[in-house]
Short mmCIF file of C-alpha atoms and ligand atoms in Angstrom, two decimals:
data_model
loop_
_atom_site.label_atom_id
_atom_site.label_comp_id
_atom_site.label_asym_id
_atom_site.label_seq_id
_atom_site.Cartn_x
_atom_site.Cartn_y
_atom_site.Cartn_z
CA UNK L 1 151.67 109.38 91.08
CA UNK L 2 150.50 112.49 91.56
CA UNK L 3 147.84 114.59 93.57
CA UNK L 4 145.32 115.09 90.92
CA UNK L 5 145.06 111.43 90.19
CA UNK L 6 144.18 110.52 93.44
CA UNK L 7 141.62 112.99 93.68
CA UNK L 8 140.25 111.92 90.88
CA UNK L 9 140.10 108.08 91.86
CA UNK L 10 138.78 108.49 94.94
CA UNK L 11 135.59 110.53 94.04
CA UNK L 12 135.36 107.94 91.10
CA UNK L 13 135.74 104.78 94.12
CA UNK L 14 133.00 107.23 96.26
CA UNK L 15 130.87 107.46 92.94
CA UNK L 16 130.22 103.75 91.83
CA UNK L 17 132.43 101.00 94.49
CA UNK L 18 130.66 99.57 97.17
CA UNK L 19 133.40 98.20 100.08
CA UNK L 20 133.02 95.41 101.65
CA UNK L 21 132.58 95.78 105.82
CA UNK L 22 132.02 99.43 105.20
CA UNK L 23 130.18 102.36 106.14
CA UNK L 24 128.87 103.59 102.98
CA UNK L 25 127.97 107.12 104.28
CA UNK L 26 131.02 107.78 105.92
CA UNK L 27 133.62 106.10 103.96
CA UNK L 28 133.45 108.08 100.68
CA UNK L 29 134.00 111.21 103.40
CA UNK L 30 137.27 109.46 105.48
CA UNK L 31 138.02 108.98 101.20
CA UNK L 32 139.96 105.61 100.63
CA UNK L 33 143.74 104.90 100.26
CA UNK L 34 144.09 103.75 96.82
CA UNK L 35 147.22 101.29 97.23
CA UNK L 36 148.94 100.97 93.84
CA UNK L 37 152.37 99.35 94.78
CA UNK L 38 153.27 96.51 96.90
CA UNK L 39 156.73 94.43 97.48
CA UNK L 40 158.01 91.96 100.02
CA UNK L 41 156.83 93.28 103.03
CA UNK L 42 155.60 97.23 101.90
CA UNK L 43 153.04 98.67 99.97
CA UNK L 44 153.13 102.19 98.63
CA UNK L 45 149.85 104.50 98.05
CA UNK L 46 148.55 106.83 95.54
CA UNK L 47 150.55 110.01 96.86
CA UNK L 48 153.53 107.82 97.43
CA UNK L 49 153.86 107.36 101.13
CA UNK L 50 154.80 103.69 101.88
CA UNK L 51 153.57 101.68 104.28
CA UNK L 52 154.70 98.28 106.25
CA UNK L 53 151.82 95.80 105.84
CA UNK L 54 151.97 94.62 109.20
CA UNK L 55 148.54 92.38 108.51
CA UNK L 56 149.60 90.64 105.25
CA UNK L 57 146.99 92.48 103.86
CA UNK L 58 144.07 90.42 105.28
CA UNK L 59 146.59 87.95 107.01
CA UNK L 60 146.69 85.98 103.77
CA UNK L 61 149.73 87.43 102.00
CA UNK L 62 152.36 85.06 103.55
CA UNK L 63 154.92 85.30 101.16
CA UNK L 64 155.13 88.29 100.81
CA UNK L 65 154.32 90.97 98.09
CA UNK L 66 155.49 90.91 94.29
CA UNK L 67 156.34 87.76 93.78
CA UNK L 68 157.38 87.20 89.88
CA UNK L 69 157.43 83.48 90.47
CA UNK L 70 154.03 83.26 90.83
CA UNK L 71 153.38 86.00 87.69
CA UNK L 72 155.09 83.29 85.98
CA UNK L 73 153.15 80.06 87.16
CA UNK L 74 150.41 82.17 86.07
CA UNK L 75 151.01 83.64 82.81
CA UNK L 76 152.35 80.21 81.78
CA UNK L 77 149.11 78.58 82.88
CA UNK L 78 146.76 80.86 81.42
CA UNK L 79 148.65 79.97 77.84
CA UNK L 80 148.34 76.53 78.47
CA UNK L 81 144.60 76.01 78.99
CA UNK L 82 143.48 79.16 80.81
CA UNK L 83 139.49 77.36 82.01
CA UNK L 84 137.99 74.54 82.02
CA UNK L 85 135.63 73.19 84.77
CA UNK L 86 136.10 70.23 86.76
CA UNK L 87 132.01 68.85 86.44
CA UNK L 88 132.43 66.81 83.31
CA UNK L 89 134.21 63.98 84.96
CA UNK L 90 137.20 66.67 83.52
CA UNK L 91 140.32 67.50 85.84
CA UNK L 92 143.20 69.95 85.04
CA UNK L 93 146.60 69.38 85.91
CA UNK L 94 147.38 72.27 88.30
CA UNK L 95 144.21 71.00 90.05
CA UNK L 96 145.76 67.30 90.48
CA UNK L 97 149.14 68.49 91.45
CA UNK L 98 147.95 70.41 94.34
CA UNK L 99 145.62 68.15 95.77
CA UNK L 100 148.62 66.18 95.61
CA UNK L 101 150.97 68.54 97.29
CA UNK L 102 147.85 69.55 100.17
CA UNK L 103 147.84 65.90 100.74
CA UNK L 104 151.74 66.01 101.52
CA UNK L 105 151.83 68.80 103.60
CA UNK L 106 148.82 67.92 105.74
CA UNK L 107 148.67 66.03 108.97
CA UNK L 108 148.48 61.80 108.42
CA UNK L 109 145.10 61.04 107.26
CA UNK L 110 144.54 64.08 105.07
CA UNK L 111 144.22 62.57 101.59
CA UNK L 112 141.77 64.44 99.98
CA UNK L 113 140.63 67.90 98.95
CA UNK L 114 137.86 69.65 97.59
CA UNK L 115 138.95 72.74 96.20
CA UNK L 116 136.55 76.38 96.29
CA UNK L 117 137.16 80.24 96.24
CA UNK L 118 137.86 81.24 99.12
CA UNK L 119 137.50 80.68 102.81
CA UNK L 120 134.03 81.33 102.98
CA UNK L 121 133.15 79.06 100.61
CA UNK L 122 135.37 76.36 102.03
CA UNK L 123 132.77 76.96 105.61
CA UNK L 124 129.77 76.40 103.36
CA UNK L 125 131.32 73.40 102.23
CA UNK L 126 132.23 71.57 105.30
CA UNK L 127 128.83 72.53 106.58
CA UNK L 128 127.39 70.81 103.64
CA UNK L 129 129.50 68.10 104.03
CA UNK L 130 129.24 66.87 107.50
CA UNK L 131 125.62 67.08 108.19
CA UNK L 132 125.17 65.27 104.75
CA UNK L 133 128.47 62.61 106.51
CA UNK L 134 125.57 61.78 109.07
CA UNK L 135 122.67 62.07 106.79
CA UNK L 136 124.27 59.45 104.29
CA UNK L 137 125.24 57.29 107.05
CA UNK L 138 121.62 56.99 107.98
CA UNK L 139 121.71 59.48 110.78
CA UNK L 140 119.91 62.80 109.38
CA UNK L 141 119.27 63.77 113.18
CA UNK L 142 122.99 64.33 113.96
CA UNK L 143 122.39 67.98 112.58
CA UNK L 144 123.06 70.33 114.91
CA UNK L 145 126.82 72.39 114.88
CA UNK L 146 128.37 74.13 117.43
CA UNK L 147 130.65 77.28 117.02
CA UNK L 148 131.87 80.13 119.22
CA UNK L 149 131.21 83.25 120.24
CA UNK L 150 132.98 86.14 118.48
CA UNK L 151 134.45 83.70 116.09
CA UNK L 152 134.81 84.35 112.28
CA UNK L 153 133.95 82.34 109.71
CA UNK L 154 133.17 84.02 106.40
CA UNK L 155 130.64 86.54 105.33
CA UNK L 156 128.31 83.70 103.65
CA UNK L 157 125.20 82.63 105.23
CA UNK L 158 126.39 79.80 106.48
CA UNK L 159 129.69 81.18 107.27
CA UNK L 160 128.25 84.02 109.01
CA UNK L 161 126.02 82.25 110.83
CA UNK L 162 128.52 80.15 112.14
CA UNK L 163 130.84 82.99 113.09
CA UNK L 164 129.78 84.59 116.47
CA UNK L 165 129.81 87.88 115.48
CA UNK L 166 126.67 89.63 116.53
CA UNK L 167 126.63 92.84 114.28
CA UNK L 168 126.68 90.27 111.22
CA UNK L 169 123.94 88.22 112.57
CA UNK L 170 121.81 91.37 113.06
CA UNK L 171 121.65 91.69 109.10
CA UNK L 172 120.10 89.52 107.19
CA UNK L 173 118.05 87.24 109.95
CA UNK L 174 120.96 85.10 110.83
CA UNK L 175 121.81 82.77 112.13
CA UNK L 176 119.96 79.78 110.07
CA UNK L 177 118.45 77.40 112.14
CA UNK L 178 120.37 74.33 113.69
CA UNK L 179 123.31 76.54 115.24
CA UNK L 180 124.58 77.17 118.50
CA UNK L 181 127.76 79.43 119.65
CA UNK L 182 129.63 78.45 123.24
CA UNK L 183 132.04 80.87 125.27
CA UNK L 184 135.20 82.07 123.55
CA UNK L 185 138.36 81.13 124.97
CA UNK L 186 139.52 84.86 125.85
CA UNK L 187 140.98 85.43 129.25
CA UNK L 188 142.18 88.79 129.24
CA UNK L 189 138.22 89.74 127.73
CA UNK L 190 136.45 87.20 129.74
CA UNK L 191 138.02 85.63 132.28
CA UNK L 192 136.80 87.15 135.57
CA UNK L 193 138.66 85.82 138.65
CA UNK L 194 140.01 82.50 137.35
CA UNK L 195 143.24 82.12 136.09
CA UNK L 196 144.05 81.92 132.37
CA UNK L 197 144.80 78.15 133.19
CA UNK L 198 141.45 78.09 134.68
CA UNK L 199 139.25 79.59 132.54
CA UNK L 200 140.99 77.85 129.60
CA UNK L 201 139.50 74.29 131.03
CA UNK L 202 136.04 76.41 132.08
CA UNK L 203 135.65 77.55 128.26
CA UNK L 204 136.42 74.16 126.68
CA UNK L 205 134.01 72.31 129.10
CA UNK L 206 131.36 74.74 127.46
CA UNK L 207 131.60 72.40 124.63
CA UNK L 208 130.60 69.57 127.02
CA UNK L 209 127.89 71.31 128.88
CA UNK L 210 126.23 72.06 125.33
CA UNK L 211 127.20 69.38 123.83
CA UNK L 212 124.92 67.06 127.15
CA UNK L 213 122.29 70.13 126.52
CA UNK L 214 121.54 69.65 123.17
CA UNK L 215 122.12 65.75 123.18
CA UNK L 216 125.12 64.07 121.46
CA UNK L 217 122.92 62.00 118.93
CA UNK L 218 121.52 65.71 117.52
CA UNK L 219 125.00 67.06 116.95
CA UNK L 220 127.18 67.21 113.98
CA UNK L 221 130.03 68.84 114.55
CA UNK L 222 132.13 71.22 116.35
CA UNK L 223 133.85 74.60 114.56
CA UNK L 224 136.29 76.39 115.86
CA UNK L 225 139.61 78.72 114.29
CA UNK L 226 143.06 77.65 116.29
CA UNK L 227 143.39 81.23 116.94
CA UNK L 228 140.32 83.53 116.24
CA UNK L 229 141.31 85.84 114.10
CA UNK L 230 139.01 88.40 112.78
CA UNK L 231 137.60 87.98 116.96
CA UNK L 232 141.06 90.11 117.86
CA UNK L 233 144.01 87.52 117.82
CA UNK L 234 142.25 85.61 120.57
CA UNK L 235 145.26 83.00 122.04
CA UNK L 236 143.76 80.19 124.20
CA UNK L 237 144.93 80.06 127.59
CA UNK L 238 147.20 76.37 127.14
CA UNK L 239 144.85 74.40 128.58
CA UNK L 240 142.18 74.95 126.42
CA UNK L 241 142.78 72.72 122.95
CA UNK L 242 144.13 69.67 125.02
CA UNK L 243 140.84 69.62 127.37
CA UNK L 244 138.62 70.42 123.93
CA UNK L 245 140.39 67.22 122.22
CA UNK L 246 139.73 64.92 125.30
CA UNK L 247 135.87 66.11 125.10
CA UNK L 248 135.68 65.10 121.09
CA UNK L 249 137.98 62.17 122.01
CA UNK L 250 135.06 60.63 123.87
CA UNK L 251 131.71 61.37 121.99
CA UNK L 252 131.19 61.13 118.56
CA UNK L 253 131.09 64.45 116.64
CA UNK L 254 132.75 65.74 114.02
CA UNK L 255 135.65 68.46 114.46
CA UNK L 256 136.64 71.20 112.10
CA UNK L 257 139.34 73.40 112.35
CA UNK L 258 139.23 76.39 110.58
CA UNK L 259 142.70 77.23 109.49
CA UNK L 260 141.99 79.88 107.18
CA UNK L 261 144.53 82.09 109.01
CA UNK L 262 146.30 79.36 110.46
CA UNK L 263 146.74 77.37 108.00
CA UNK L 264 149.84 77.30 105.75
CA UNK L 265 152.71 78.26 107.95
CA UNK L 266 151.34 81.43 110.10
CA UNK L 267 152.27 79.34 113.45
CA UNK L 268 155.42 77.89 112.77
CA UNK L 269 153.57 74.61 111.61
CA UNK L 270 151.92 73.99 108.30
CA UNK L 271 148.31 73.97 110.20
CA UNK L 272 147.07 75.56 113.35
CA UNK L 273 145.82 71.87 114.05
CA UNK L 274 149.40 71.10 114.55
CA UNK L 275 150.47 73.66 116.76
CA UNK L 276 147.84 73.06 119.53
CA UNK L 277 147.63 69.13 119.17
CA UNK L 278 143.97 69.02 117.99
CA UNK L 279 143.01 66.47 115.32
CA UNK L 280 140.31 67.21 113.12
CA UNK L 281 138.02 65.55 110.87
CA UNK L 282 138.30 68.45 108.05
CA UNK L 283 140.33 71.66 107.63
CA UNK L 284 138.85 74.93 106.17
CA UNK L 285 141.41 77.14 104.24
CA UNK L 286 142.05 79.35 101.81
CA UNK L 287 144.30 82.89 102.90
CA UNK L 288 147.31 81.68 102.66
CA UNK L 289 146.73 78.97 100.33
CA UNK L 290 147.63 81.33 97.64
CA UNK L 291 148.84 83.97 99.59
CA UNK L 292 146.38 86.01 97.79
CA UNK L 293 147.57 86.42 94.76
CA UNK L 294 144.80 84.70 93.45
CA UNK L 295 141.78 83.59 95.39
CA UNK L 296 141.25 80.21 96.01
CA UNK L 297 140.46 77.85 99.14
CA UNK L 298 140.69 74.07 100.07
CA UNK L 299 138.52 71.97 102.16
CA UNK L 300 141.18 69.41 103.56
CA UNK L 301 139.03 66.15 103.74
CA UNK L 302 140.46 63.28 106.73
CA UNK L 303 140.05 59.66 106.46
CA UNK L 304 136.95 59.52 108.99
CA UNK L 305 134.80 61.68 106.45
CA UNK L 306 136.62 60.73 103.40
CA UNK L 307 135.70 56.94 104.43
CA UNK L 308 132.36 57.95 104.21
CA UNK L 309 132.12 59.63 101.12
CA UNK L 310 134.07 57.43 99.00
CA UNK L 311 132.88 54.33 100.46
CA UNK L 312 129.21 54.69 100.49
CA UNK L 313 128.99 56.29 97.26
CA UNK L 314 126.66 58.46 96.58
CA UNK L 315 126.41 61.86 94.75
CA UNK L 316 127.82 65.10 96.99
CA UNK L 317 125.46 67.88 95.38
CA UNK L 318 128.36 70.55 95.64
CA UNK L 319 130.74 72.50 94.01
CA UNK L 320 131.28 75.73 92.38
CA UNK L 321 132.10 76.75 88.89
CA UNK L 322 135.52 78.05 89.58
CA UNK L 323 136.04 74.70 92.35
CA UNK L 324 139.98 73.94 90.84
CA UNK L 325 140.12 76.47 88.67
CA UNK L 326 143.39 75.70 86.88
CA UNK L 327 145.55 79.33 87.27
CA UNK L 328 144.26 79.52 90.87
CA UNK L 329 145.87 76.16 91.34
CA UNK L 330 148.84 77.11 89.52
CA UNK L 331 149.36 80.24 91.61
CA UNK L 332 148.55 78.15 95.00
CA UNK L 333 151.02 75.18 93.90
CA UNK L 334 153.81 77.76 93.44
CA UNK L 335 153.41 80.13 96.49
CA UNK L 336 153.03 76.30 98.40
CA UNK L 337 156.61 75.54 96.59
CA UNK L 338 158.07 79.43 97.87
CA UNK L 339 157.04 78.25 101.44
CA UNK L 340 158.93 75.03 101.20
CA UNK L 341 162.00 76.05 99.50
CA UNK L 342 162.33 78.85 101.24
CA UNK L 343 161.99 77.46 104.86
CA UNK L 344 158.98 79.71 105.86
CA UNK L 345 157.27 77.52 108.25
CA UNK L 346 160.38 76.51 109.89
CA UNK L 347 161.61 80.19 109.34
CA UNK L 348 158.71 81.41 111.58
CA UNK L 349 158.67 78.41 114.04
CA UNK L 350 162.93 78.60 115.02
CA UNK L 351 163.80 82.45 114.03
CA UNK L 352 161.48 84.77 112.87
CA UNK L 353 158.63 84.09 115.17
CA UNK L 354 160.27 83.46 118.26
CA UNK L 355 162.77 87.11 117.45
CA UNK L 356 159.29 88.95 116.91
CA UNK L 357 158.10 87.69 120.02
CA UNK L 358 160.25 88.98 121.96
CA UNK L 359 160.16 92.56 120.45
CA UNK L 360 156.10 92.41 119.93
CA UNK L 361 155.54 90.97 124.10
CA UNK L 362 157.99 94.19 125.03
CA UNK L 363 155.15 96.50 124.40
CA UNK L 364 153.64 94.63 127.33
CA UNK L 365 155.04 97.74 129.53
CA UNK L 366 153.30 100.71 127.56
CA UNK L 367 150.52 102.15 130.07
CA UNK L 368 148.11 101.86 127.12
CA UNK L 369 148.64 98.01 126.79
CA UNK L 370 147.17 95.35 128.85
CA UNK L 371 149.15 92.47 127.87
CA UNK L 372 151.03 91.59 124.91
CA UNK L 373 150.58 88.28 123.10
CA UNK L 374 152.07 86.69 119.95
CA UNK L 375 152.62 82.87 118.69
CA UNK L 376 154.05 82.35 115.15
CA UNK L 377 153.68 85.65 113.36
CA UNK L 378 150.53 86.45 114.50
CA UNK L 379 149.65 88.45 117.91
CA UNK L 380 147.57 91.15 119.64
CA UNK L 381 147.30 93.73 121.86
CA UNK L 382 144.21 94.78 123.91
CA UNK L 383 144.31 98.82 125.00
CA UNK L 384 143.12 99.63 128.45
CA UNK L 385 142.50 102.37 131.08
CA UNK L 386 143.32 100.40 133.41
CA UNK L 387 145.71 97.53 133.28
CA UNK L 388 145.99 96.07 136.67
CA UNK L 389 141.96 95.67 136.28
CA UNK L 390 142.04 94.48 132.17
CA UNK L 391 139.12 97.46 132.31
CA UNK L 392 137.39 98.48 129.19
CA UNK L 393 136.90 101.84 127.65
CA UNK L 394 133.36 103.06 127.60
CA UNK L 395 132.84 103.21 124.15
CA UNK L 396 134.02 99.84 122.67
CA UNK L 397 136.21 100.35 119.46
CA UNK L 398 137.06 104.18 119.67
CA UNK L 399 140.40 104.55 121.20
CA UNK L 400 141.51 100.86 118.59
CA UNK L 401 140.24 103.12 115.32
CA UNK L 402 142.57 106.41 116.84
CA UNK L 403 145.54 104.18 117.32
CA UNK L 404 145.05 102.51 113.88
CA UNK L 405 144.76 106.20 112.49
CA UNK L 406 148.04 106.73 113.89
CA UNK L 407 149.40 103.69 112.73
CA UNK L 408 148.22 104.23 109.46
CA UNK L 409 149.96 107.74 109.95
CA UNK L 410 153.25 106.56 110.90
CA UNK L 411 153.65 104.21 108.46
CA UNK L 412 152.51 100.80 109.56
CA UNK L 413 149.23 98.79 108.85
CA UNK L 414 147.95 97.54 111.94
CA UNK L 415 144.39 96.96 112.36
CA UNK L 416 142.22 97.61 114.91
CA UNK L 417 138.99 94.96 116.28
CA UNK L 418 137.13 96.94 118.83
CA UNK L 419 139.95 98.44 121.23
CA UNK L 420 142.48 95.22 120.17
CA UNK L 421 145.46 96.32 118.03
CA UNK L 422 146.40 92.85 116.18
CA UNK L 423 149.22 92.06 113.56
CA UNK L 424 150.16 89.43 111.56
CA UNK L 425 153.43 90.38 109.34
CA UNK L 426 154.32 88.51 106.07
CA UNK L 427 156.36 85.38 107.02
CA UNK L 428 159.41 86.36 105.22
CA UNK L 429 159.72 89.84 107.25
CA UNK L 430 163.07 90.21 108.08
CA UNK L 431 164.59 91.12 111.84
CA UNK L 432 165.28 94.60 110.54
CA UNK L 433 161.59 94.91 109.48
CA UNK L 434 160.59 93.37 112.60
CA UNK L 435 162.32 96.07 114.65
CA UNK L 436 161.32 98.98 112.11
CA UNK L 437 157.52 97.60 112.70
CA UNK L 438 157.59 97.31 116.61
CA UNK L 439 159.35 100.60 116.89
CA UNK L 440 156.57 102.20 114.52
CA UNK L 441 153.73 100.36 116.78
CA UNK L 442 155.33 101.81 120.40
CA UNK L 443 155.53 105.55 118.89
CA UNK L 444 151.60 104.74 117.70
CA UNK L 445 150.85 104.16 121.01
CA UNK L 446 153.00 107.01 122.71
CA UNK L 447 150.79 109.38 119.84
CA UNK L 448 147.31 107.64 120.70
CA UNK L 449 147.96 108.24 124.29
CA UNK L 450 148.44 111.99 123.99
CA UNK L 451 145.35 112.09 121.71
CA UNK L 452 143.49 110.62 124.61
CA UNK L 453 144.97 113.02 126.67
CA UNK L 454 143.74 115.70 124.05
CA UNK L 455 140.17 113.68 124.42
CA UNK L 456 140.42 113.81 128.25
CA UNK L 457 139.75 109.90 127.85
CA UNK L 458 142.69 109.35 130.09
C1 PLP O 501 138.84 85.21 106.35
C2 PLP O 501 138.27 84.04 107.06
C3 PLP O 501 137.19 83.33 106.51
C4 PLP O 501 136.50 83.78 105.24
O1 PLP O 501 137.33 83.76 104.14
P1 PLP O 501 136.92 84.58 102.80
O2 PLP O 501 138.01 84.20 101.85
O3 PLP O 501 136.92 86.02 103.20
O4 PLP O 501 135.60 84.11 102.37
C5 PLP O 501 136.77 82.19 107.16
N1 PLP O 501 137.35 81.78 108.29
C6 PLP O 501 138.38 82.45 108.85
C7 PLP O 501 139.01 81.92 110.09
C8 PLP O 501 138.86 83.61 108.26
O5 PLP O 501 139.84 84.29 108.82
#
């Protein structure tokens, strides 16, 4: 591709294409990167340069880019019956075959699924559904949910209001009514004087202080991601999820895990839920689920809700037009069959994951980094001025943005929340791409150094 092209495409992307998460002032000014090539692990822009896409995209493309199985699943899907919607007492077979296959692959008691477009979608839907698990149970008060602080749970209403994320409450008059957010389980941010071990049991009993606050007869359910994502990679100190669980354990609220990055393989287990030990009513996902080749998301139902909804009877008002649409499925059902014939969970939990752990945690010694954290193929690291204190730089997010412009510079996508660099690789990234990447993110932080030198920052 050529100059002039590019050019030309951006001013046309400035002229008429509102971004999502964007600053519509500035970004037609920074002009966009118009990416028009992608395989395995790389994607190539407009002028050519190629980049490794050390964030799967937006941690969703797990397999990897340029798959032609899945071009084929899809093409041969959209001859057989390319629509038809799943209200009319109708079903398709892609549809049926993945609920079947979710049902496989997900812990015991995960027999159902209620399919939607995306992760956001999947929030509104287990929002929906377990106020309405109380409500048809004769319990309408049990109404109130608890979530986190800087967690992220979609861009919807619902999903946003959820999510702890104040500069998306701030627009829009969220959050609805009936929602609370607890302490996040982030040490390195957070954690003052106690240890990580410490503050890990601290944060969980959050959930029991609000939980005695609010009353346990006006409460719902609990949601909470594995691992925050979109919050900055945010690892729980390893006492956090088996304290949580004993506090659900003994009342009687419902729990969902959001595993819309964590679910399908990015841990070295099939769900996040599985890697920490938790056991949740219902799973949120999506991401992954097709590893975006098309969109689509799942709503993984367990017995203790499923109980309800099947045995009471009842109508669930819900759904969306596109809920199962057949060449979603079809692309989902095949990228699920890539990750199982190709090993990729156990890939990431016995080889990959563990070998990029050790490379990713050896940044640990750069003066810019505070500590250096990975599990699975996911993993962060928060830039300070001062290490031995975990200090903060004054203005929150500048010095992450001129590290991801270097990265972006140098080759690798690696983005930036506030002054936390964060990756999450493709699961099928090989060693040599592992060591490519890593070396690419130290000479980032070597160049974002001097630039803060430049700044007089440091
Ligand atoms: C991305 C994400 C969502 C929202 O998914 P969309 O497909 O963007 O609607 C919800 N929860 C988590 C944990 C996510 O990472």
């Amino acid at each position: 591709m050529n100059r002039p092209i590019t050019e030309e495409l951006r001013a046309l992307d400035a002229a008429h294409h509102m971004h999502p998460f964007s600053d519509n002032r500035q970004l037609p000014k920074d002009g966009v990167r118009i990416i028009t090539q992608a395989k395995g692990v790389m994607i190539w822009d407009s002028d050519g340069n190629r980049y490794i896409d050390g964030m799967s995209s937006l941690w969703n493309v797990n397999i990897g880019h340029g798959r032609p199985e899945i071009a084929e699943a899809v093409a041969a899907q959209f001859r057989e019956v390319e629509f038809f919607n799943l209200f009319y007492k109708t079903s398709n077979v892609p549809a049926i075959r993945l609920a079947e296959k979710l049902a496989a692959i997900a812990p015991e008691g995960f027999e159902h699924v209620m399919f939607t477009n995306g992760g956001s979608e999947s929030i509104d839907t287990a929002f929906r559904m377990v106020r309405t698990y109380w409500a048809m149970q004769g319990r309408p008060e049990k109404f109130h949910v608890i979530a986190r602080r800087n967690a992220y749970h979609g861009s919807t209403v619902a999903g946003a209001s959820l999510g702890g994320m104040t500069p998306m409450h701030e627009q829009g008059g969220l959050p609805i009514p009936g929602i609370s957010h607890i302490a996040q389980p982030y040490w390195w941010g957070e954690g003052g004087d106690m240890s990580p071990d410490e503050f890990g049991i601290w944060a969980a009993r959050e959930l029991a202080r609000e939980i005695d606050r609010l009353g346990e007869n006006r409460i719902a359910a609990f949601f909470a991601e594995p691992i925050q994502g979109a919050g900055g990679v945010i690892i729980p100190p390893r006492t956090y999820w088996p304290e949580v669980q004993r506090i659900l354990s003994e009342r009687e609220i419902l729990f969902v895990s959001d595993e819309v990055i964590c679910g399908y393989g990015r841990l070295g287990t099939w769900f996040g839920c599985e890697f920490f030990g938790t056991k949740p009513d219902l799973m949120t996902t999506a991401k992954g689920l097709s590893s975006g080749y098309l969109p689509i998301g799942a709503v993984l139902v367990g017995k203790r809700v499923a109980d309800v909804f099947y045995g009471l009877g009842g109508e669930f008002n819900h759904g969306f037009t596109y809920s199962g649409h057949p060449v979603c499925c079809a692309a989902a059902l095949k990228n699920i069959e890539i990750i199982e014939s190709e090993r990729l969970v156990e890939r990431v939990r016995d080889h990959i994951g563990p070998y990029m752990k050790q490379k990713w945690t050896a940044l640990a010694d750069h003066p810019l980094v505070g500590e250096a954290e990975m599990e699975g193929l996911i993993g962060a690291i928060p830039l300070t001025p001062d290490k031995a204190a975990r200090g903060k730089w004054a203005e929150v997010g500048e010095v992450g943005t001129i590290c991801r412009n270097h990265s972006f510079q140098n080759g690798l996508v690696m983005r930036a929340v506030g002054d936390r660099m964060v990756i999450a690789p493709p699961l099928t990234i090989t060693e040599a791409e592992v060591d490519e990447l890593v070396d690419i993110a130290r000479r980032t932080l070597d160049d974002t150094a001097r630039t803060l030198k430049d700044k007089g920052l440091i």
